[in-house]
Coordinates of C-alpha atoms and ligand atoms in Angstrom, one line a residue:
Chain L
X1 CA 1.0 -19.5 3.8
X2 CA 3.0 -19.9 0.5
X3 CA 1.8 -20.1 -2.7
X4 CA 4.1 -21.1 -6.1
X5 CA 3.4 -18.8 -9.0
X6 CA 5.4 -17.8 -12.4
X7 CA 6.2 -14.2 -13.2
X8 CA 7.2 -13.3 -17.0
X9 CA 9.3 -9.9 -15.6
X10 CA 11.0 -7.4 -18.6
X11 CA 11.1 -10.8 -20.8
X12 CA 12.2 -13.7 -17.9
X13 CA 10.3 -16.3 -16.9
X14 CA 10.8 -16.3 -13.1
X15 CA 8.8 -19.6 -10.9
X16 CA 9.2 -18.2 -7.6
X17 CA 7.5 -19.3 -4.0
X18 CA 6.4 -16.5 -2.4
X19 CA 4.0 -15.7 1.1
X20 CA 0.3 -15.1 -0.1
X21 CA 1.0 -11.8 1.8
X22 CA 3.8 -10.4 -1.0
X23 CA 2.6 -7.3 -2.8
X24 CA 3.9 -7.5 -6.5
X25 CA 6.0 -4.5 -5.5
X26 CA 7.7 -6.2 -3.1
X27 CA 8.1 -9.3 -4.5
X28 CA 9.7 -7.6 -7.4
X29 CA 12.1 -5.3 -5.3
X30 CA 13.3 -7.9 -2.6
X31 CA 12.5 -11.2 -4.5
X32 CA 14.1 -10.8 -7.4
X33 CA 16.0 -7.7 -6.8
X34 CA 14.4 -5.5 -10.1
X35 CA 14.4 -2.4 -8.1
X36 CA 13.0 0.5 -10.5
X37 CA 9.8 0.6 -9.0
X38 CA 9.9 2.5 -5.7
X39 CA 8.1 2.4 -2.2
X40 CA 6.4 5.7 -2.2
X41 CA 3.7 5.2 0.0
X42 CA 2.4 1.5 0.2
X43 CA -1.0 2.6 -0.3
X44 CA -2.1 3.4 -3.8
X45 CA -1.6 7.3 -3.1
X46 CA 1.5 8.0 -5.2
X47 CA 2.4 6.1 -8.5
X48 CA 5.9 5.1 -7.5
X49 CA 5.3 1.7 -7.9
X50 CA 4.0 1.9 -11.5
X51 CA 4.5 -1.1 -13.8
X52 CA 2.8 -2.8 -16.5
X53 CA 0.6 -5.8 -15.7
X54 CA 0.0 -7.5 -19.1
X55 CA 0.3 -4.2 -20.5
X56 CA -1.7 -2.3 -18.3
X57 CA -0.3 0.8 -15.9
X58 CA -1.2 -0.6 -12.2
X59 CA -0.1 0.3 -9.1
X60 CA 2.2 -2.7 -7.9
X61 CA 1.6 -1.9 -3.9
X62 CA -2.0 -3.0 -4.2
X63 CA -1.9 -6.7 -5.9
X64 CA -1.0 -9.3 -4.8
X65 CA 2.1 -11.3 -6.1
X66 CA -0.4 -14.6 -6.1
X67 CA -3.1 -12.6 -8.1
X68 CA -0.5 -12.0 -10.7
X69 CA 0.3 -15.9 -11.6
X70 CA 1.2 -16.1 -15.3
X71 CA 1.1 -13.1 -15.9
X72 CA 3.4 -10.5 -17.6
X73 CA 5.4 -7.6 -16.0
X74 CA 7.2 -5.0 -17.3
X75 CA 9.6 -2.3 -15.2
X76 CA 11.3 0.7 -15.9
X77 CA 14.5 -1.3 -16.9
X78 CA 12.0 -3.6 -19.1
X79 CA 11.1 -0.8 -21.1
X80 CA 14.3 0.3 -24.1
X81 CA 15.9 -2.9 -26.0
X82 CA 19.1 -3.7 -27.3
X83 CA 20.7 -0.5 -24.9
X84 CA 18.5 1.5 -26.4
X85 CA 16.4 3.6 -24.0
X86 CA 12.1 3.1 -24.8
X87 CA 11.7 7.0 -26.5
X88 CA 9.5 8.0 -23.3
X89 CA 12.5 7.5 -21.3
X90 CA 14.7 9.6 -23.9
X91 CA 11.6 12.3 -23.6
X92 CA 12.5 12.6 -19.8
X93 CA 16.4 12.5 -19.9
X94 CA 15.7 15.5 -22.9
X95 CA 13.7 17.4 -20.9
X96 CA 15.0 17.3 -17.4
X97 CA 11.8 15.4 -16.6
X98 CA 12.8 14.8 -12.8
X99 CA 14.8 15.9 -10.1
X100 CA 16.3 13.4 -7.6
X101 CA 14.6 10.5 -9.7
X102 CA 12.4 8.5 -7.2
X103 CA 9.3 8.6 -9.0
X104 CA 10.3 8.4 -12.5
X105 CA 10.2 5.0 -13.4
X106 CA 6.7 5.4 -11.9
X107 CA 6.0 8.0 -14.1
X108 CA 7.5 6.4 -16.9
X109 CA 5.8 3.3 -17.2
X110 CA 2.7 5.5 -16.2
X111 CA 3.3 7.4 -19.4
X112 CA 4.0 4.0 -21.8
X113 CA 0.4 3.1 -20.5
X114 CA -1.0 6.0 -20.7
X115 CA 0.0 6.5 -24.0
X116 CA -1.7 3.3 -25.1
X117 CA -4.8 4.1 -23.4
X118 CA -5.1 7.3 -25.4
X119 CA -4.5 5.4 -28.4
X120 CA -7.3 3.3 -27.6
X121 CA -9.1 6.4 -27.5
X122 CA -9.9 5.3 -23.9
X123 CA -11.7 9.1 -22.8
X124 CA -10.0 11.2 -19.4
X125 CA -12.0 13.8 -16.7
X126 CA -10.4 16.7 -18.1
X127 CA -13.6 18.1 -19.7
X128 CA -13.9 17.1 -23.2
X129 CA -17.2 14.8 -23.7
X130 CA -16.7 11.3 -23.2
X131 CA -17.9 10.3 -26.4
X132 CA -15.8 11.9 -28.4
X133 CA -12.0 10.7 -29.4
X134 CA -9.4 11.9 -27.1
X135 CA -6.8 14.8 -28.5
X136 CA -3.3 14.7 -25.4
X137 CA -3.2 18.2 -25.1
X138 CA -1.3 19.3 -21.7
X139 CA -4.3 19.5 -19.4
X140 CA -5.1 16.5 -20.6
X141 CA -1.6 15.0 -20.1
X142 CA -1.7 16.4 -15.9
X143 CA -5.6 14.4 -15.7
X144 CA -4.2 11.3 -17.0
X145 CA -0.8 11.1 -15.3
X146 CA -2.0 12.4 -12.0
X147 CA -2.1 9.0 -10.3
X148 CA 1.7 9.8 -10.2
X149 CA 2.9 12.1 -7.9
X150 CA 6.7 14.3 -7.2
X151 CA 7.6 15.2 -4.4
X152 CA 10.3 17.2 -6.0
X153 CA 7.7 19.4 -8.0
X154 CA 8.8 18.4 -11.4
X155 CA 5.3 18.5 -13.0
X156 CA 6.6 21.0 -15.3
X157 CA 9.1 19.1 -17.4
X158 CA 7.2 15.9 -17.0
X159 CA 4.6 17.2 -18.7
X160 CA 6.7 18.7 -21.7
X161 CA 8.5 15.7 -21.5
X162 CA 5.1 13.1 -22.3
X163 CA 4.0 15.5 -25.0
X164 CA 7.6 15.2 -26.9
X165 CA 7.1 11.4 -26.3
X166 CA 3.7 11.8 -27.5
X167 CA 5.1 13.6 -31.0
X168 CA 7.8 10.8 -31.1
X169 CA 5.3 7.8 -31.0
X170 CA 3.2 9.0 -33.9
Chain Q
X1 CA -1.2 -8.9 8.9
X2 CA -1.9 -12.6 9.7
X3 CA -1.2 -15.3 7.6
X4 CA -4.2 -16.1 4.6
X5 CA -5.0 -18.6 1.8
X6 CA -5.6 -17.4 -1.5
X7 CA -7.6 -19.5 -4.0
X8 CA -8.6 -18.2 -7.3
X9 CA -12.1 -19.3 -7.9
X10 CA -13.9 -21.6 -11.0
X11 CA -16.8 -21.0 -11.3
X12 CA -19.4 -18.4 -8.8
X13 CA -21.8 -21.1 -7.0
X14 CA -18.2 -22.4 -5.8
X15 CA -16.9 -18.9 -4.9
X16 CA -20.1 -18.2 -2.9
X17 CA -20.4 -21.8 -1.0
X18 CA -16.5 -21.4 0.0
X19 CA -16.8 -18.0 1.1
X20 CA -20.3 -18.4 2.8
X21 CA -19.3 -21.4 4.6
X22 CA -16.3 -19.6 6.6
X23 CA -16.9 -16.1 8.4
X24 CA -13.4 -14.9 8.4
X25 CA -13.3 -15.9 4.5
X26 CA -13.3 -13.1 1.8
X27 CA -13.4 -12.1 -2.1
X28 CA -10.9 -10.5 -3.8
X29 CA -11.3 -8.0 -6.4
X30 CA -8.8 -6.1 -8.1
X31 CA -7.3 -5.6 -4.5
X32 CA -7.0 -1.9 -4.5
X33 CA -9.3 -1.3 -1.5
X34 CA -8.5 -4.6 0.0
X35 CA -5.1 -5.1 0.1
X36 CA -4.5 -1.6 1.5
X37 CA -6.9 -2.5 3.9
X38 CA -5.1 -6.0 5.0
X39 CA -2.1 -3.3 5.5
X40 CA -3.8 -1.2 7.4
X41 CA -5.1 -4.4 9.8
X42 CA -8.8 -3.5 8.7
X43 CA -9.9 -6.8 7.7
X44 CA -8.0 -10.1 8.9
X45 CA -9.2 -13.0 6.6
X46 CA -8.0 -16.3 6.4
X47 CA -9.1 -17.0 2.8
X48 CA -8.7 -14.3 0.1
X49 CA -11.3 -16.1 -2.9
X50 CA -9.7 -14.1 -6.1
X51 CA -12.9 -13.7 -8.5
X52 CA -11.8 -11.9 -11.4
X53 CA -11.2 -14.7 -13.9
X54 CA -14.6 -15.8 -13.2
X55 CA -17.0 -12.5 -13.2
X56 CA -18.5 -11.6 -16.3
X57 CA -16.4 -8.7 -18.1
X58 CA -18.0 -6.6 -20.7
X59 CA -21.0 -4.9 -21.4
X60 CA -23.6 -6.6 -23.0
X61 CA -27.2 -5.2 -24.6
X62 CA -30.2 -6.5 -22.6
X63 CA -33.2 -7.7 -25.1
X64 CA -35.4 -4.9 -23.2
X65 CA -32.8 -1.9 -24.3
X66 CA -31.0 -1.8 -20.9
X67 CA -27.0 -3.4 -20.8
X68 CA -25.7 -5.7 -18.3
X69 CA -22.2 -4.5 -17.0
X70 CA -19.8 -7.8 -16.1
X71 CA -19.0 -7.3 -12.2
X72 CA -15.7 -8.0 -13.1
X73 CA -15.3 -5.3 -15.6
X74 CA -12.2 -2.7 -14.9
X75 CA -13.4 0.5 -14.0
X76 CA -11.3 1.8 -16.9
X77 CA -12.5 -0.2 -19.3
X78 CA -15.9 0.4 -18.5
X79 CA -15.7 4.1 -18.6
X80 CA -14.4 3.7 -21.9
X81 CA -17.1 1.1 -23.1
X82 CA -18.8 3.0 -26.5
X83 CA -22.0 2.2 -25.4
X84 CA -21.4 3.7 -22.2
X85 CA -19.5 7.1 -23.6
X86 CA -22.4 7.4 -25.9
X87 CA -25.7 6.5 -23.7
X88 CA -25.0 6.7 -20.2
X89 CA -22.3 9.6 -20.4
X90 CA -22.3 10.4 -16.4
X91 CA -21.3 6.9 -15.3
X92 CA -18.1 7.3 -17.1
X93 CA -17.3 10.8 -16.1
X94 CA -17.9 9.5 -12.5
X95 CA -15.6 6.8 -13.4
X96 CA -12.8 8.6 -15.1
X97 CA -13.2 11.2 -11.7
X98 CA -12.5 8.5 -9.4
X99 CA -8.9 7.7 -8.3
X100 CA -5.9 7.5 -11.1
X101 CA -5.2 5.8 -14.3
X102 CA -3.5 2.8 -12.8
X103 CA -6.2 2.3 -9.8
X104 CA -9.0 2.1 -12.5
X105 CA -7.1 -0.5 -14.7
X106 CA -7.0 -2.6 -11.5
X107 CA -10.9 -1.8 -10.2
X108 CA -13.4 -4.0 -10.8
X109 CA -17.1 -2.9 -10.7
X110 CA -18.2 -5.5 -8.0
X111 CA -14.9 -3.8 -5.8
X112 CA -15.8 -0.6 -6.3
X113 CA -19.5 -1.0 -4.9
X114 CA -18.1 -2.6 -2.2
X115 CA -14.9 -0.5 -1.6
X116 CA -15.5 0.9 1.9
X117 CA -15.8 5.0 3.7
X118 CA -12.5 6.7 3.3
X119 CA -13.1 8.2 7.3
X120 CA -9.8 8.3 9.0
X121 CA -11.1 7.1 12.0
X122 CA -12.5 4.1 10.0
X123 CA -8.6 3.8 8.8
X124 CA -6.6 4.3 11.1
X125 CA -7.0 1.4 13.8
X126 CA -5.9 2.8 17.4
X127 CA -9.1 5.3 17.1
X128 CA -12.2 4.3 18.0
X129 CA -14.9 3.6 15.3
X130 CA -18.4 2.4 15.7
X131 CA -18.1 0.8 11.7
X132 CA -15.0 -1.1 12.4
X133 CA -15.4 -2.7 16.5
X134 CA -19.2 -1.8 16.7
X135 CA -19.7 -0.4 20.3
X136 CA -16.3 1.7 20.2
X137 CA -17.9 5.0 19.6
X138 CA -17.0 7.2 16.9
X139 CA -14.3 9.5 16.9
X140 CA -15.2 11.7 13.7
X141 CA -17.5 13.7 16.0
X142 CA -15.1 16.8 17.2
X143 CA -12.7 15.7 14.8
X144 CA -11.9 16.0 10.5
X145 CA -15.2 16.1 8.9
X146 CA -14.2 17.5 5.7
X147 CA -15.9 14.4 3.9
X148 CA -18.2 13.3 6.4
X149 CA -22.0 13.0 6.2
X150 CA -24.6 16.1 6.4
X151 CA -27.6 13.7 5.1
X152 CA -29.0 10.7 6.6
X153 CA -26.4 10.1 9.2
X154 CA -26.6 8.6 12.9
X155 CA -24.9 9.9 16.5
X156 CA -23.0 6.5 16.1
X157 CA -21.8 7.3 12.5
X158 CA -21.3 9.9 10.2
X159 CA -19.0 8.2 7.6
X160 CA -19.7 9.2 3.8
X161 CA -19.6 6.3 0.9
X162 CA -17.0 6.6 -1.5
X163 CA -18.0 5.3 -4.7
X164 CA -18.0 7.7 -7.3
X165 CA -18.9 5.1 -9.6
X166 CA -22.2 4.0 -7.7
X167 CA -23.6 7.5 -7.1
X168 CA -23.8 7.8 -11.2
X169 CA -25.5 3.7 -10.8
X170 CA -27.9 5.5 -8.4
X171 CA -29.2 8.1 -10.6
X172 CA -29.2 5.8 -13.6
X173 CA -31.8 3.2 -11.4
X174 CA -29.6 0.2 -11.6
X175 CA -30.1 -3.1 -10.7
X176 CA -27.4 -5.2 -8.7
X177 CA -27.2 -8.7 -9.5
X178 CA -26.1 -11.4 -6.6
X179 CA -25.5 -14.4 -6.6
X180 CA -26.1 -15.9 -3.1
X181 CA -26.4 -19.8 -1.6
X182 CA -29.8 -20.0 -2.3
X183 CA -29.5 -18.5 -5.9
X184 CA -29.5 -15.4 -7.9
X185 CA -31.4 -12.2 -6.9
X186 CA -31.6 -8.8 -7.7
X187 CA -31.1 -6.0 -5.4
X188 CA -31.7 -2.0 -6.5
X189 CA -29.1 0.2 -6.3
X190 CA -30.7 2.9 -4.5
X191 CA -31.5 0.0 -1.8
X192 CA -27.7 -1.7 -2.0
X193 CA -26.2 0.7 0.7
X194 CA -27.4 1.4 4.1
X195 CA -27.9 4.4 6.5
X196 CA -25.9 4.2 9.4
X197 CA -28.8 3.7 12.1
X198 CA -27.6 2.0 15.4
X199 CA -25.6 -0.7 13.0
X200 CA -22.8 1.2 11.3
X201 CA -20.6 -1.6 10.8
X202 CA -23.2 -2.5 8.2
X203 CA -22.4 -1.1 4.8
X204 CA -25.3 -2.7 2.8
X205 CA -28.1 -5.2 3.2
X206 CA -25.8 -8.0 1.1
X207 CA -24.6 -11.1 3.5
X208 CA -21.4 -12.2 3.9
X209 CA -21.1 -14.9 1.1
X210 CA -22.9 -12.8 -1.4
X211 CA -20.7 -12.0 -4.7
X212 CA -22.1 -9.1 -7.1
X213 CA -21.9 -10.4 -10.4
X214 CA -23.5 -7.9 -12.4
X215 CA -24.7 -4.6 -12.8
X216 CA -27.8 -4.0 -14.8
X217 CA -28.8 -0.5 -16.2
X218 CA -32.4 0.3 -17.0
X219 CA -33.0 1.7 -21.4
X220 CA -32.8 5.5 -20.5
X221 CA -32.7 7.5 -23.4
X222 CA -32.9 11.0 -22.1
X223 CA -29.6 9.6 -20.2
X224 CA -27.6 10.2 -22.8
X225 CA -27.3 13.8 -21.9
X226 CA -26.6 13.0 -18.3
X227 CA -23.5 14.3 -16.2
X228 CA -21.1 14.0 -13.2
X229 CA -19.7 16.8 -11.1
X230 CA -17.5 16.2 -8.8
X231 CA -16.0 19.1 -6.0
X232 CA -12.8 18.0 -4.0
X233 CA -9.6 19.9 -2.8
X234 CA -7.6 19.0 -5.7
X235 CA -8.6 18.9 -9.2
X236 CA -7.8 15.4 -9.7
X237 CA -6.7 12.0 -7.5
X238 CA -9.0 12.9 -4.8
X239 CA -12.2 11.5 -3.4
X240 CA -15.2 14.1 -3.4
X241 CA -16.3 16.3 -0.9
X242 CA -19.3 16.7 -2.7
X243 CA -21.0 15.2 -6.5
X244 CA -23.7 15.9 -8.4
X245 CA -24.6 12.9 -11.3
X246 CA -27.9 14.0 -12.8
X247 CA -29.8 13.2 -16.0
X248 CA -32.7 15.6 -17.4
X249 CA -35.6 14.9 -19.7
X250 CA -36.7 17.7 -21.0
X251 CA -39.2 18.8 -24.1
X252 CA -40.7 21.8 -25.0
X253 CA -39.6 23.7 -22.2
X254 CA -40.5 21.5 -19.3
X255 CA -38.8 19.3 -17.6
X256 CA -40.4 15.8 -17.9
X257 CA -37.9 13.8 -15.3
X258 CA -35.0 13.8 -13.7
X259 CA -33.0 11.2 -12.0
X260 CA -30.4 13.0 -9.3
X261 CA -28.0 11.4 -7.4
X262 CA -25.3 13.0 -4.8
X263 CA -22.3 11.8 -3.7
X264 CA -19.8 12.5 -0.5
X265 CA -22.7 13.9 1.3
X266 CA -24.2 10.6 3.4
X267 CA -23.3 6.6 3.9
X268 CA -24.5 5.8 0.8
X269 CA -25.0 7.1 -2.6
X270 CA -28.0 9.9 -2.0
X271 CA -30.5 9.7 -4.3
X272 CA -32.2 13.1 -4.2
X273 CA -36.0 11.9 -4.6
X274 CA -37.2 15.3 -3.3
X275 CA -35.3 17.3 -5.8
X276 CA -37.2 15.1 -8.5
X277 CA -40.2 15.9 -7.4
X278 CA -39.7 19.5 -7.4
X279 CA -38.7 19.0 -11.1
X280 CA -41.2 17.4 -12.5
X281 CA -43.1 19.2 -14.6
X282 CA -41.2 22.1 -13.5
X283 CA -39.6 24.8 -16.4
X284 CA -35.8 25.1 -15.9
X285 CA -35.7 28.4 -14.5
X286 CA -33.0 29.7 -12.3
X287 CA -35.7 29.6 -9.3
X288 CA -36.8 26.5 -10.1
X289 CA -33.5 24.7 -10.2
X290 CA -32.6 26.5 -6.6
X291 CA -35.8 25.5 -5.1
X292 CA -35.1 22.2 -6.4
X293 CA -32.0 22.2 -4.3
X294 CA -33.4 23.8 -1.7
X295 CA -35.9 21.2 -1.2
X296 CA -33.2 18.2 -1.2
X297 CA -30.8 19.8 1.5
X298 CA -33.3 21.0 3.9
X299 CA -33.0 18.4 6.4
X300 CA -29.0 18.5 5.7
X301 CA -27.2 18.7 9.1
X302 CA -23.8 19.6 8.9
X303 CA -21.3 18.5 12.1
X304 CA -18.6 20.6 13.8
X305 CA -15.8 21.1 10.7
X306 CA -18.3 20.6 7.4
X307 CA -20.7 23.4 7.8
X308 CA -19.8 24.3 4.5
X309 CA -21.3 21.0 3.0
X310 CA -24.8 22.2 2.4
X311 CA -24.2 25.1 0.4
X312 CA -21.8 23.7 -1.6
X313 CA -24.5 20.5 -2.4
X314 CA -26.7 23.2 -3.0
X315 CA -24.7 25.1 -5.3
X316 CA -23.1 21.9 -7.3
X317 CA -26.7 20.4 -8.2
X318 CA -27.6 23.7 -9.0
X319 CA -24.7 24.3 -11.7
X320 CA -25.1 20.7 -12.8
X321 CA -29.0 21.0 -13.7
X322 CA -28.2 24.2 -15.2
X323 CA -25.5 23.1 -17.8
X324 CA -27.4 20.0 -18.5
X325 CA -30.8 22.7 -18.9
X326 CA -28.2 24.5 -21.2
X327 CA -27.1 21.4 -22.9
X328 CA -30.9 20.5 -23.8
X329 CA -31.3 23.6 -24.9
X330 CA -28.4 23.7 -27.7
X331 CA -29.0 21.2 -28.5
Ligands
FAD1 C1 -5.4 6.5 -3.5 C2 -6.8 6.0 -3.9 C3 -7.7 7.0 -4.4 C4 -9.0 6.6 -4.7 N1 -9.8 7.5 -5.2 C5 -11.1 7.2 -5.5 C6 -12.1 8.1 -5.9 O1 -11.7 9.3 -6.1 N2 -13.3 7.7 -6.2 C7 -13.7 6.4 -6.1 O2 -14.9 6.1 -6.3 N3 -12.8 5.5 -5.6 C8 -11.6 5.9 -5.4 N4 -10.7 4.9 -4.9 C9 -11.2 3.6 -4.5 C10 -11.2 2.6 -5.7 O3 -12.2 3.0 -6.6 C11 -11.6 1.2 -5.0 O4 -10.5 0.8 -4.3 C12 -11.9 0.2 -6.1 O5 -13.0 0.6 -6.9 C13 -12.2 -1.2 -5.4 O6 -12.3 -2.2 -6.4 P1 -11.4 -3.5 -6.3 O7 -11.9 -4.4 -7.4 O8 -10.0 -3.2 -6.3 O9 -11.9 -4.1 -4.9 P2 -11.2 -5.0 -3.8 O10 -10.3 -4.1 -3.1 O11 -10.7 -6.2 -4.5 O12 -12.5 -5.3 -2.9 C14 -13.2 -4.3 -2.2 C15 -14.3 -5.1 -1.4 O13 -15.3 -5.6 -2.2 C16 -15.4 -7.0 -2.0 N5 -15.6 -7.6 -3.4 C17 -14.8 -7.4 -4.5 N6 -15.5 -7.9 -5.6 C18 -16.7 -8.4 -5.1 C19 -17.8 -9.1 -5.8 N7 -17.8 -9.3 -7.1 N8 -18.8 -9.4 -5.0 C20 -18.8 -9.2 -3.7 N9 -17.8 -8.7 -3.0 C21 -16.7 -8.2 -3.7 C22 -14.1 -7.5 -1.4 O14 -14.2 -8.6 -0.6 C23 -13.7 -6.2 -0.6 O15 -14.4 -6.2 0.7 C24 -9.4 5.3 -4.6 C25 -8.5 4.3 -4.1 C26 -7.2 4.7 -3.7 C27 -6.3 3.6 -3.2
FES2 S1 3.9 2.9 -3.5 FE1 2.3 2.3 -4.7 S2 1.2 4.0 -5.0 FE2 2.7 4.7 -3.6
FES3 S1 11.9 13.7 -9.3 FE1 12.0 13.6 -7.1 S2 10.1 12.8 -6.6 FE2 9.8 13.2 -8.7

């Protein structure tokens, strides 16, 4: 069954008609061709699909393109502005934060909403009390980003590279 | 995966009728157990009934000093609710220990309740599974039982709940609130899920038609000391293979009550009434808190591949009582 819905992606209004079935992943990959987010796994396990559903890190392989009706998305490539690239993208290009690149503009828009979330002083599992106002340090930094996985191993850099983005937001 | 409608509900009574009124109909939450299930050819509906935009989602204080927690609250947003942080501290450490950062933005509460075993057998569709084509037998017996039951289980089932999330609800004594076709009623946590029995492909007493709207947690003051431990084989994006969310009142020395809840070990959040009991009145002694233990995993019986599962209950609720003893004490 089809189902029309609007999709605001990186800025551009986009009415499309699309199967109730569509993932937001793929209806953003083979509908309308913005191919940043990647298939890693189809199943929630990996964070390649990472975007930002009205400003929110989700994973786009587990809602729906009809759930998603009027609402805002942004992508890797939605990120920088005016050829600029958004400073946690500079932070991974600095720091070698990846390898052969397929789940970096997972991890990217991971880190954009992740950074948010900490500004929020939204509280992580990594063992300071939930009460109290979050402080990124790294272990903090692997907790919140692990919902994003590399299957090249470049953990290392990735983390250096969110705390430099980190330093450069404040 | 077959063809489905999707309708975004207005208003619940019309969520419930729609959904109640055809058996192959179904609501949608944030999707994140669903959809992957429609992938996996789980669950074949014909009508998806989207119910975020109409469940309640905040956290409101109740008149009697309990709060009422929206169903359609984002696991992530309710973990980092103040009121929660500050007086019901385990529910959002078992939160914030559930899943990743962009699954919990996408949870809802009423979802996560519902979200169903992680078994493989359950998954994976070519195996046999009592749960999913009742009758089919189950195939965990003999086979990976890492997060499989040790309490409470059946010969046609030994498939664990989940939820992190609802094992913390269980210790806290919350109230479930449904809204069904003949009205609104209240279900208790502890009594939400099911034990396997001969009817495994029943995961709790609700009927098909039934939408959670609400989750209701009792004033608990000594709560706001209360924690969540959770043991799995990676430190992080992994369900548990065993959790420990436990409160402790305690005053000069002896411990008043305790709510104890465990997770990963049986089909439904276990709350451990016999370790209470032990407690009550109890001082916090090393002994005390063993025998406590003890007590709640002596009818624990492990399968073929999770022998270790006792002990390592045993030893988590032990270390958990004993920092939150510490905690008291420090305090
Ligand atoms: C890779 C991965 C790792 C995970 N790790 C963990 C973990 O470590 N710990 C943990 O606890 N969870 C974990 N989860 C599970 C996650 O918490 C659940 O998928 C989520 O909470 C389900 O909520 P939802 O709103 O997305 O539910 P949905 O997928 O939308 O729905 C789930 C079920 O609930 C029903 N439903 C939804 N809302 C209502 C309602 N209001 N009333 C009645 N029925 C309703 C639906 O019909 C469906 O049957 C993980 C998931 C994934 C994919
Ligand atoms: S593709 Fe979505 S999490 Fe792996
Ligand atoms: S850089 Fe290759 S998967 Fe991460």
């Amino acid at each position: 069954m089809e189902s029309d819905i609007i999709l605001r992606v990186n800025g551009r209004e986009w009415p499309l008609r699309v199967d109730t079935r569509t993932t937001l992943l793929d209806a953003l990959r083979e509908r309308l061709g913005v191919t940043s987010p990647k298939k890693g796994c189809d199943h929630g396990q990996c964070g390649a699909c990472t975007v930002l559903l009205d400003g929110r890190r989700i994973n786009g392989c587990l809602v729906l393109a009809v759930a998603c009706d009027g609402s805002e998305v942004v992508t890797a490539e939605g990120l920088g502005t005016d050829g600029e690239l958004h400073p946690v993208q500079q932070a991974f290009v600095d720091h070698d934060g990846f390898q052969c690149g397929y789940c970096t503009p997972g991890q990217v828009c991971s880190a954009v909403g992740m950074l948010e979330e900490v500004a929020a002083g939204w509280p992580s599992a990594a063992g300071r009390p939930v009460a109290d106002t979050p402080v990124l340090d790294d272990a903090e930094i692997r907790e919140r980003m692990s919902g994003n996985l590399c299957r090249c191993g470049a953990y290392a850099n990735i983390v250096t590279a969110v705390r430099a983005a980190k330093e450069v937001s404040r | 995966m077959n063809p489905f409608d999707y309708r975004r509900a207005e208003d619940a009574a019309g969520a419930v009728a729609t959904v109640a009124a055809d058996p192959r109909a179904m609501f949608l939450g944030g999707g994140t157990n669903l959809v992957d299930h429609l992938k996996l050819g789980i669950v074949d509906p014909d009508l998806l009934v989207d119910v975020t935009r109409l469940l309640p989602d905040g956290v409101e204080p109740l008149p009697d000093g309990g709060v009422r927690i929206g169903a359609g609250m984002r696991n992530s947003d309710l973990a980092a609710d103040p009121l929660i942080r500050r007086r019901y501290p385990v529910l959002s450490q078992a939160l914030l220990s559930g899943a990743s950062g962009q699954l919990r933005n996408a949870a809802t509460t009423g979802g996560n309740l519902l979200q169903r075993t992680r078994c493989v057998y359950f998954q994976d569709v070519t195996m046999a599974c009592n749960k999913r084509r009742p009758g089919s037998g189950c195939s965990a017996f003999g086979g990976y039982t890492r997060y499989h039951a040790i309490l409470g289980a059946s010969e046609h089932c030994i498939a664990t709940h989940p939820s992190d999330m609802a094992v913390a609800l269980s210790a806290l004594d919350a109230t479930v609130v449904v809204q069904g076709t003949d009205g609104e009623r209240r279900v208790a946590m502890t009594e939400l899920h099911r034990l396997p029995g001969d009817a495994p492909e029943r995961d709790t007493v609700l009927r098909h038609g039934d939408l959670i709207t609400a989750v209701e947690l009792p004033d608990l003051p000594f709560a706001a000391r209360s924690r969540y431990r959770k043991v799995r084989d990676r430190a992080s994006y992994a369900f548990a293979l065993v959790s420990v969310a436990a409160a402790v009142d305690l005053s000069d020395g002896v411990i008043r009550e305790a709510r104890i809840a465990l997770g990963g070990v049986a089909h439904k959040p276990w709350r451990a009434t016999r370790a209470e009991a032990e407690l009550r009145g109890a001082r916090p002694t090393e002994e005390t808190l063993r025998a406590a233990a003890e007590a709640e995993l002596a009818e624990a019986r492990p399968v073929e591949g999770n022998e270790f599962k006792p002990t390592l209950a045993r030893n988590t609720l032990v270390a958990t009582l004993r920092d939150l003893v510490e905690e008291e004490r420090t305090r």
